[in-house]
Short mmCIF file of C-alpha atoms in Angstrom, two decimals:
data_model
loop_
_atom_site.label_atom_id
_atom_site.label_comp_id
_atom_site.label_asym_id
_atom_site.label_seq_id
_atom_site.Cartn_x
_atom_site.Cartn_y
_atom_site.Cartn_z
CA UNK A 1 -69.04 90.00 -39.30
CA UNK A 2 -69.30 86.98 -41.61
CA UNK A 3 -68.38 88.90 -45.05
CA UNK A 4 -65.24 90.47 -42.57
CA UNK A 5 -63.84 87.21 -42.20
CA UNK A 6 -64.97 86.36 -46.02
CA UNK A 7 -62.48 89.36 -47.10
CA UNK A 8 -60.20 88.28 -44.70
CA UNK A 9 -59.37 85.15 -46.01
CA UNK A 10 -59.99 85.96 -49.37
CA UNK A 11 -57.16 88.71 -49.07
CA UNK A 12 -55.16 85.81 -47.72
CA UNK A 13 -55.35 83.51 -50.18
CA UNK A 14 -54.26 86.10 -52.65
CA UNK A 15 -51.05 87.01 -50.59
CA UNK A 16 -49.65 83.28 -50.17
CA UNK A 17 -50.58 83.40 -54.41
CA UNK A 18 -48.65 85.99 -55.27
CA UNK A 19 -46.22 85.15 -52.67
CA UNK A 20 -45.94 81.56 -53.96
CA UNK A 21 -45.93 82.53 -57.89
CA UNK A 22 -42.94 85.41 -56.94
CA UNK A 23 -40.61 82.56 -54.83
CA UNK A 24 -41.54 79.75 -58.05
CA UNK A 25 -40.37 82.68 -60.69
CA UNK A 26 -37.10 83.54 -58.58
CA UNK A 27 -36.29 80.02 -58.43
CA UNK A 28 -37.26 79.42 -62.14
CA UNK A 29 -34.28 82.10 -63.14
CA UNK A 30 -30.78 80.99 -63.65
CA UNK A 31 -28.49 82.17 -60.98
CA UNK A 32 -25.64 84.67 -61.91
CA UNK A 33 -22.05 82.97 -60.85
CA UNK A 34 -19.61 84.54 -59.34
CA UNK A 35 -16.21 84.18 -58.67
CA UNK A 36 -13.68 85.67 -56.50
CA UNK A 37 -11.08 87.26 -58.51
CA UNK A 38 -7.09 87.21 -58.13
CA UNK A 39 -5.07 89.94 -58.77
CA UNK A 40 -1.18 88.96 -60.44
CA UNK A 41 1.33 90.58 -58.02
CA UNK A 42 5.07 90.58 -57.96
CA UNK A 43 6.84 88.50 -55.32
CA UNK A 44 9.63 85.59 -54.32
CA UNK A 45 8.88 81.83 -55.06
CA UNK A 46 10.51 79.13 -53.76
CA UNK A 47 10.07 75.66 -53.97
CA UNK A 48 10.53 73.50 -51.34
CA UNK A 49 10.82 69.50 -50.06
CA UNK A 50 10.62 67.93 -46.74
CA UNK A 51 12.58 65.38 -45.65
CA UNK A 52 11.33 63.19 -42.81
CA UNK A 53 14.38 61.92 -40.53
CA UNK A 54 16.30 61.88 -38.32
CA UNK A 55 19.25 63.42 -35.91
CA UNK A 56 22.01 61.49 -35.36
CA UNK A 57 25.61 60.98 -34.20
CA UNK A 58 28.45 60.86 -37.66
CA UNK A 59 30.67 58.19 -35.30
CA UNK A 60 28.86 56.29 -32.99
CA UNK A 61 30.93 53.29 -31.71
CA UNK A 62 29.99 50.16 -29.87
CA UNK A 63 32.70 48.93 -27.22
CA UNK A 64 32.62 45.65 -26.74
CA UNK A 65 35.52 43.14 -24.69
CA UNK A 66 38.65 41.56 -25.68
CA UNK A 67 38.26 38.34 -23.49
CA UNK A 68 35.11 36.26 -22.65
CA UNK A 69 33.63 36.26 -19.11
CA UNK A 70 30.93 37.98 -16.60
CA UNK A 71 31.11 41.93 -15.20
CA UNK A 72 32.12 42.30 -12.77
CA UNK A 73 32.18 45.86 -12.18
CA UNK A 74 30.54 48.73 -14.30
CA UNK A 75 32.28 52.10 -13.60
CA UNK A 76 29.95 54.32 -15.99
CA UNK A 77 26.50 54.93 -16.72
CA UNK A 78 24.88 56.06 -20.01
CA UNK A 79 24.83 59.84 -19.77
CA UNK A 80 28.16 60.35 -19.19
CA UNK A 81 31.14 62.09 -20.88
CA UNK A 82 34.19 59.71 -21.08
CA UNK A 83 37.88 60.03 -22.70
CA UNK A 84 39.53 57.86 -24.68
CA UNK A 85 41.36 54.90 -22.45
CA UNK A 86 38.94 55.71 -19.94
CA UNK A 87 37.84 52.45 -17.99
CA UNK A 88 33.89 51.54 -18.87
CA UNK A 89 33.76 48.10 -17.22
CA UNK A 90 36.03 45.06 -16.15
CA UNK A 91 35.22 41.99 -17.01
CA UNK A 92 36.21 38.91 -14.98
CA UNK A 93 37.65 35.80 -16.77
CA UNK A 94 35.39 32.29 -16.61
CA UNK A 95 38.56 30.31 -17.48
CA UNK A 96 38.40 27.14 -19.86
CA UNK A 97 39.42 24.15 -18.10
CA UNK A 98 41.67 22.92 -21.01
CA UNK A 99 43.64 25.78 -21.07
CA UNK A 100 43.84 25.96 -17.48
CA UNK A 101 45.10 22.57 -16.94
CA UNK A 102 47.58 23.04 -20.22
CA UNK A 103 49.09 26.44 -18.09
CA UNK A 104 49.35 25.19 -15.65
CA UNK A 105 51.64 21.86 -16.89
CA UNK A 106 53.71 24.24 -18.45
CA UNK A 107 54.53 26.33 -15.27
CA UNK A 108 55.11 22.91 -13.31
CA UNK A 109 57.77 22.35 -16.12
CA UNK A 110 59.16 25.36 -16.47
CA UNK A 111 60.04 25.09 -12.76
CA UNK A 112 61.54 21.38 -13.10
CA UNK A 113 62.95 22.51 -16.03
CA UNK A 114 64.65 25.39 -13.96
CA UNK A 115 65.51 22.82 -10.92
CA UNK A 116 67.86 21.49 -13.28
CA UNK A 117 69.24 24.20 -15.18
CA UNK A 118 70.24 25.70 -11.83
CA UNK A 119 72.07 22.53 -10.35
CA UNK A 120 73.97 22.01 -13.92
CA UNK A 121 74.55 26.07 -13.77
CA UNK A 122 76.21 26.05 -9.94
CA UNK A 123 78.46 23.27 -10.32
CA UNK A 124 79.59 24.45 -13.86
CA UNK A 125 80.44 27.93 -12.02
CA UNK A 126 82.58 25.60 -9.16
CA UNK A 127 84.09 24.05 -12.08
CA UNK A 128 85.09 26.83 -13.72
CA UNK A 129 86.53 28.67 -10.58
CA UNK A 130 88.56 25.22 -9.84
CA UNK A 131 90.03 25.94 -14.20
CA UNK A 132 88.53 22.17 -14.69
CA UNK A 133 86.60 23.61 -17.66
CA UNK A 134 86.70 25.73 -20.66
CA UNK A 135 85.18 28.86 -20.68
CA UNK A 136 82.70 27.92 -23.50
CA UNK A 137 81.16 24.87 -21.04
CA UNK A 138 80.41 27.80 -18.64
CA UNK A 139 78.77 30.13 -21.18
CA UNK A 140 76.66 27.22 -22.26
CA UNK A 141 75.45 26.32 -18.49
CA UNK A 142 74.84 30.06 -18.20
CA UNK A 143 72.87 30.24 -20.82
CA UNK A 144 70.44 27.48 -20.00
CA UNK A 145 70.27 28.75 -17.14
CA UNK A 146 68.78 31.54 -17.66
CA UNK A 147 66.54 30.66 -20.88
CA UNK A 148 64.90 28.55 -17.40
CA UNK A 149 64.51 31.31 -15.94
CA UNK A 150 62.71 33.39 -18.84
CA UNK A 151 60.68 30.09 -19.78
CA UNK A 152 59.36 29.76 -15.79
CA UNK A 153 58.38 33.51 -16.23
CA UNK A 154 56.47 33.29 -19.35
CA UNK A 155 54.47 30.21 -18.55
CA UNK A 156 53.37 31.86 -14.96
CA UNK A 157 52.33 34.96 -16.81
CA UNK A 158 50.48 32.80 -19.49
CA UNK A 159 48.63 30.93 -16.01
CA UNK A 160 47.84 34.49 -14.86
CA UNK A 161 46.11 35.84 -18.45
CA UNK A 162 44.36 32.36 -18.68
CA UNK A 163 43.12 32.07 -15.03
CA UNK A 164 42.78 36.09 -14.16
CA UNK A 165 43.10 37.68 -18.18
CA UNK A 166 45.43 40.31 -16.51
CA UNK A 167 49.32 40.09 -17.69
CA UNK A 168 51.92 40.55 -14.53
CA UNK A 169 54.07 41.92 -17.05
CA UNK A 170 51.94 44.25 -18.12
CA UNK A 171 48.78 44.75 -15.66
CA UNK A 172 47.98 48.42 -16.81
CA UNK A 173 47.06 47.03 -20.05
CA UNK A 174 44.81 44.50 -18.81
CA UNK A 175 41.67 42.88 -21.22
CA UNK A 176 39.77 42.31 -18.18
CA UNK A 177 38.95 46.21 -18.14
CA UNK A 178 37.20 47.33 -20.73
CA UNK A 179 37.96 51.15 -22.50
CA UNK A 180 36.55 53.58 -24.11
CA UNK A 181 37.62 53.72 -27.74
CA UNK A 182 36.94 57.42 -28.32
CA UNK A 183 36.24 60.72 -26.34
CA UNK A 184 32.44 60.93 -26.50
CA UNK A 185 28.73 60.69 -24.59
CA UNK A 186 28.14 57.39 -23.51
CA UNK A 187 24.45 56.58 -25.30
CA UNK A 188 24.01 53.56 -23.85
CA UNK A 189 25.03 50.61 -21.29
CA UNK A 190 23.48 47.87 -22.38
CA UNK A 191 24.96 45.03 -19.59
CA UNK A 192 24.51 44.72 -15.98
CA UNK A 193 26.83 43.37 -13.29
CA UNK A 194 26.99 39.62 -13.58
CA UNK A 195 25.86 39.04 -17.08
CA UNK A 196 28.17 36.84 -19.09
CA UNK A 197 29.93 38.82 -22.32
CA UNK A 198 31.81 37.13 -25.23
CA UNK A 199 34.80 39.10 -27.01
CA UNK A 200 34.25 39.65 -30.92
CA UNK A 201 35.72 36.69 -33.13
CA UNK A 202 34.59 35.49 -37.00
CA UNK A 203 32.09 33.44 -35.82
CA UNK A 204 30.26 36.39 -32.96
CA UNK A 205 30.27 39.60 -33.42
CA UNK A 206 30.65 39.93 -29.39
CA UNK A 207 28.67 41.73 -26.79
CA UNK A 208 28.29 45.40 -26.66
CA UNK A 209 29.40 46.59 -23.12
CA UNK A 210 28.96 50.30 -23.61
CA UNK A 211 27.84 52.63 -27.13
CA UNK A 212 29.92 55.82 -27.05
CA UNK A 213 29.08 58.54 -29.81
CA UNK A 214 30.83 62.05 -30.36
CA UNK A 215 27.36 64.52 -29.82
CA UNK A 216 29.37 67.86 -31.27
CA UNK A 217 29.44 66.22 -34.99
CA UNK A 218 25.53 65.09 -35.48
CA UNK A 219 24.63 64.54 -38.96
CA UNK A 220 20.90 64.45 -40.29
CA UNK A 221 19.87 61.27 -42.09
CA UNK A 222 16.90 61.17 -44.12
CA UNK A 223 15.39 59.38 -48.00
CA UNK A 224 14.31 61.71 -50.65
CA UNK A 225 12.15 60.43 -53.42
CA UNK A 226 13.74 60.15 -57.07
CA UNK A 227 11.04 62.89 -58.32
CA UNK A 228 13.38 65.30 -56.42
CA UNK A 229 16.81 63.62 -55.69
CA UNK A 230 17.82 64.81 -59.21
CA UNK A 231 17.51 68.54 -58.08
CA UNK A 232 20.04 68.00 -55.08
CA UNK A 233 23.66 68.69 -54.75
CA UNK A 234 26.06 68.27 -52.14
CA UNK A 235 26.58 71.51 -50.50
CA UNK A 236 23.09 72.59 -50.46
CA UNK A 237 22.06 74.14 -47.18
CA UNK A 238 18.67 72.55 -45.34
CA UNK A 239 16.57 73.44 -42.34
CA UNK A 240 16.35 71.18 -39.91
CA UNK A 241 12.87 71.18 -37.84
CA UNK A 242 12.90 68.85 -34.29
CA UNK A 243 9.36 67.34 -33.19
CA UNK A 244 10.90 67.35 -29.52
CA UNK A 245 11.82 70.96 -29.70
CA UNK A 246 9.26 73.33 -31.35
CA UNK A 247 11.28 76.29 -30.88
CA UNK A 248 14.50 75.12 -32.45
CA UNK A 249 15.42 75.47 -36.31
CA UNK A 250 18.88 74.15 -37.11
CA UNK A 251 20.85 74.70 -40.09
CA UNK A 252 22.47 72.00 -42.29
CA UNK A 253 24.97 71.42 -45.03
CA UNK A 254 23.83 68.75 -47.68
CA UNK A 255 26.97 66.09 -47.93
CA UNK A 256 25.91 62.62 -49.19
CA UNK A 257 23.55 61.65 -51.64
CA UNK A 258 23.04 57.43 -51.96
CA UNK A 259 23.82 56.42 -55.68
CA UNK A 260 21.78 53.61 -55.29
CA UNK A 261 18.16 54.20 -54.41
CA UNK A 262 15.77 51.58 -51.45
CA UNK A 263 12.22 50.46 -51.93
CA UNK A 264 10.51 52.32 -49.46
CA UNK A 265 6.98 50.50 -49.44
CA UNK A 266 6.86 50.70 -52.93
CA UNK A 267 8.36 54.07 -53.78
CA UNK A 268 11.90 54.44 -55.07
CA UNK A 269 13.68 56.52 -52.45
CA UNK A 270 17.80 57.87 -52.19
CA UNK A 271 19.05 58.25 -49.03
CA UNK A 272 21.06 61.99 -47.76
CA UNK A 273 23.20 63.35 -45.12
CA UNK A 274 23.86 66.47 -43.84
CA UNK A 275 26.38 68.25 -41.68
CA UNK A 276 24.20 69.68 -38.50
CA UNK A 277 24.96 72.90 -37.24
CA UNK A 278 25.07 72.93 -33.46
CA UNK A 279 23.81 76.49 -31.92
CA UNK A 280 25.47 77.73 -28.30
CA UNK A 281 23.34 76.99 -25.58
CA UNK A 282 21.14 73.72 -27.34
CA UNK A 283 21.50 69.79 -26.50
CA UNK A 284 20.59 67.44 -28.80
CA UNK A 285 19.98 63.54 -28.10
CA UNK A 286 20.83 60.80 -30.32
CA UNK A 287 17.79 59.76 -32.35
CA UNK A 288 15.60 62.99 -32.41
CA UNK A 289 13.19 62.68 -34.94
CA UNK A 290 13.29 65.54 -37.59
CA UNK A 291 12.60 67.02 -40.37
CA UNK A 292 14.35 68.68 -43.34
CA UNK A 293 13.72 71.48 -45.49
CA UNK A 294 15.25 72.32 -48.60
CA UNK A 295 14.99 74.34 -51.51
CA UNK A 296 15.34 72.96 -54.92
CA UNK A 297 14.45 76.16 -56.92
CA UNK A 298 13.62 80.21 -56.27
CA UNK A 299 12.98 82.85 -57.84
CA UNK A 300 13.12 86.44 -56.99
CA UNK A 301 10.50 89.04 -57.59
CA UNK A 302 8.54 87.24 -60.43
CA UNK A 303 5.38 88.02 -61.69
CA UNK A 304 2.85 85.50 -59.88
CA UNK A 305 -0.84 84.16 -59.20
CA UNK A 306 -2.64 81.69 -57.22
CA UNK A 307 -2.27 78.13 -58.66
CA UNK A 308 -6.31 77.89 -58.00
CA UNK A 309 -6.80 80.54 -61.36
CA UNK A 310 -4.72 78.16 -63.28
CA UNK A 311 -6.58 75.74 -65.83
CA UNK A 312 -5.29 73.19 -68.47
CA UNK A 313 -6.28 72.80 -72.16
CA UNK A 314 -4.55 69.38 -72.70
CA UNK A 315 -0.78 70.55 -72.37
CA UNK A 316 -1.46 74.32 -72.59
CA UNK A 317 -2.11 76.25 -69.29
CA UNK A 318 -4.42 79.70 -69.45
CA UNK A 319 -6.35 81.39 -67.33
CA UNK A 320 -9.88 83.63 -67.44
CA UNK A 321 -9.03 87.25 -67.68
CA UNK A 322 -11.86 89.46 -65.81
CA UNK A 323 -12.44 91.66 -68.29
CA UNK A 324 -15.88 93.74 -66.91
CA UNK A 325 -17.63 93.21 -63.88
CA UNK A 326 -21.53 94.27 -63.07
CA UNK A 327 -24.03 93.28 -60.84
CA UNK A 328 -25.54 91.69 -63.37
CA UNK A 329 -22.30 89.08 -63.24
CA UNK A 330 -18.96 88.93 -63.89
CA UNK A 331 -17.68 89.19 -67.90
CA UNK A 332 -13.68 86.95 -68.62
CA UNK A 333 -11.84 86.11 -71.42
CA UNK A 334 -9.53 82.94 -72.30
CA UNK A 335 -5.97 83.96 -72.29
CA UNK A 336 -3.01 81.42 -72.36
CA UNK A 337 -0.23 82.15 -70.30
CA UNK A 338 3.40 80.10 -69.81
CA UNK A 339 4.79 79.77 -66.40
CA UNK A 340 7.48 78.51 -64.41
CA UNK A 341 8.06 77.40 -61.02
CA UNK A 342 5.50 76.72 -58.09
CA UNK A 343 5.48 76.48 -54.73
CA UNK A 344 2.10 75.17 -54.20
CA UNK A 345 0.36 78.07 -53.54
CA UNK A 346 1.44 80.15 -56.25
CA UNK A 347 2.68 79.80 -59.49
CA UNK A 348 5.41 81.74 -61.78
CA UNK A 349 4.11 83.52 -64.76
CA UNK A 350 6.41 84.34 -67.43
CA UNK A 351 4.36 85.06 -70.52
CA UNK A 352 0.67 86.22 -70.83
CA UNK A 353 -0.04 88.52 -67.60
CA UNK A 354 1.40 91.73 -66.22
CA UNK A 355 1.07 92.92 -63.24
CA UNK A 356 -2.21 93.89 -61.79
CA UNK A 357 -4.37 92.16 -64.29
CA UNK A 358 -7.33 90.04 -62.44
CA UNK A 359 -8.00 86.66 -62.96
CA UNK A 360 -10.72 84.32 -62.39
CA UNK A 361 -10.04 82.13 -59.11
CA UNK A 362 -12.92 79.72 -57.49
CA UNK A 363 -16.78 79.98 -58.10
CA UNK A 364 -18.27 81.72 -54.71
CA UNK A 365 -20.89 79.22 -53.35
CA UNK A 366 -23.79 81.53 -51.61
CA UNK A 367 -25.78 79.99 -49.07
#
């Protein structure tokens, strides 16, 4: 039993040996590399920039009052469609003492003024009925007598605008109510009943009441890099991408490119606009964040390959040619090549391929 167990582990010992000396010589041999291989196919390239930006109204307007005062009523609400001379708001007048007190001198002598005129005017008339008096006397009586009247008239409609901003010669065209300037969405309504507004003068630039913006004529506004601006022209057509609607792709017509370029953190950016195309049945808001695509170069079934075979011998590119492969390992070749356009993925070949050949792409790491 004892020289059983003596074999036993003498067998043993041999087997983890041999098994040790056979893992120590595998691991002592160089390992064959391989590498997956890329075939040069024909195909369409095109390549492409994003714009980040985003959708917005071309004329967007901000409607502000003609006098000073507090609102006193508010007849619309951001949301809604309005027409030009459409009534927004009316404003009621706070009016300043000075001018107060100064209209309301004037209308006390206008009507004194008038008192006058009207005594000198009747007994002129008598007068002139009785033939005591030349007809120019009368004409001159008459006359005063009614530039009275006119002057009385004027200075009550001057108390009026100064004490209620509303003419009561001409009350449809009132300041106190303010108007829409064009036909349009009303974006926003940024006053509430009672707050005091101030009309635009050199000094202010006044108080927005309402922001009214045509929503059928959105533009996309965006900044391109000056790697890239140089390949744009107006008239270029873009695809417009919207975070807040995934399922939407709009279409746009390149229109304005900045000649002056902003520091953008740094970078050197140009600023563009394009003309959005509005499909049936979609509804955009005012401020959408977006995207733009657009292609600065394509070409057309051109011979291609992956950009990961490509390599770089200072300014020359080439690529490794497969030229056998065994399972003893895979045999290449240098060849330069020339090539054109890219679109990140894959890259134009114009010289040094045709199509089919197979090229060397990234080593294959096995586990």
């Amino acid at each position: 039993m004892k020289k059983i167990l003596k074999w036993t582990a003498f067998l043993l010992a041999i087997v983890v040996f041999l098994g040790t000396f056979v893992f120590l010589y595998q691991k002592s041999q160089p390992k064959v590399k391989r590498y997956e291989i890329n075939t040069a196919t024909v195909g369409d390239i095109s390549h492409t920039t994003i714009v980040t930006g985003k959708v917005e109204p071309r004329d967007e307007v901000s409607i502000k009052p003609q006098i000073s005062g507090i609102i006193s009523e508010l007849y619309k609400e951001a949301g809604e469609i309005v027409k030009a001379g459409e009534v927004i708001a009316k404003v009621k007048v706070i009016p300043d003492m000075s001018s107060l007190s100064q209209a309301e001198n004037r209308v006390h002598m206008a009507e004194i003024s008038l008192k006058q005129s009207t005594t000198d005017y009747e007994r002129t008339k008598r007068l002139k009925e009785e033939r005591v008096i030349s007809d120019e006397e009368y004409e001159q009586a008459e006359m005063k007598y009614k530039q009275a009247k006119e002057e009385l008239k004027s200075a009550k409609d001057a108390l009026n605008i100064t004490r209620e901003g509303v003419s009561l010669s001409n009350a449809q065209m009132s300041t106190t109510l303010v108007r829409s300037t064009i036909d349009g969405l009303i974006l926003d309504v940024p006053v509430k009943i009672g707050n005091s507004v101030i009309l635009s003068n050199t000094f202010n630039e006044g108080t927005t009441i309402a922001t009214v913006a045509n929503m059928s004529d959105l533009i996309f506004r965006g900044n391109i890099d000056e790697t890239e601006v140089g390949r744009l022209h107006e008239g270029m057509s873009m695809s417009i991408s919207i975070g807040a609607l995934p399922n939407v792709k709009l279409t746009a017509r390149l229109e304005y490119i900045a000649p002056k370029g902003i520091d953008n953190n740094g970078a050197n950016q140009f600023e563009i606009k394009a003309a959005v195309k509005i499909p049936e049945g979609v509804k955009l808001r005012a401020g959408y964040s977006a995207n733009g695509e657009i292609e600065l170069q394509s070409a057309r079934g051109v011979l291609n390959i992956p950009e990961s075979s490509l390599q770089y011998d200072k300014e020359q590119a080439f690529v490794y040619l497969l030229t056998d492969s065994t399972q003893a390992g895979q045999q290449f070749r240098r060849q330069n090549i020339s090539t054109g356009i890219s679109d990140g993925l894959h890259i134009q070949i114009t010289q040094g391929l045709k199509k089919g050949d197979k090229v060397r792409g990234i080593e294959i790491i096995e586990n």
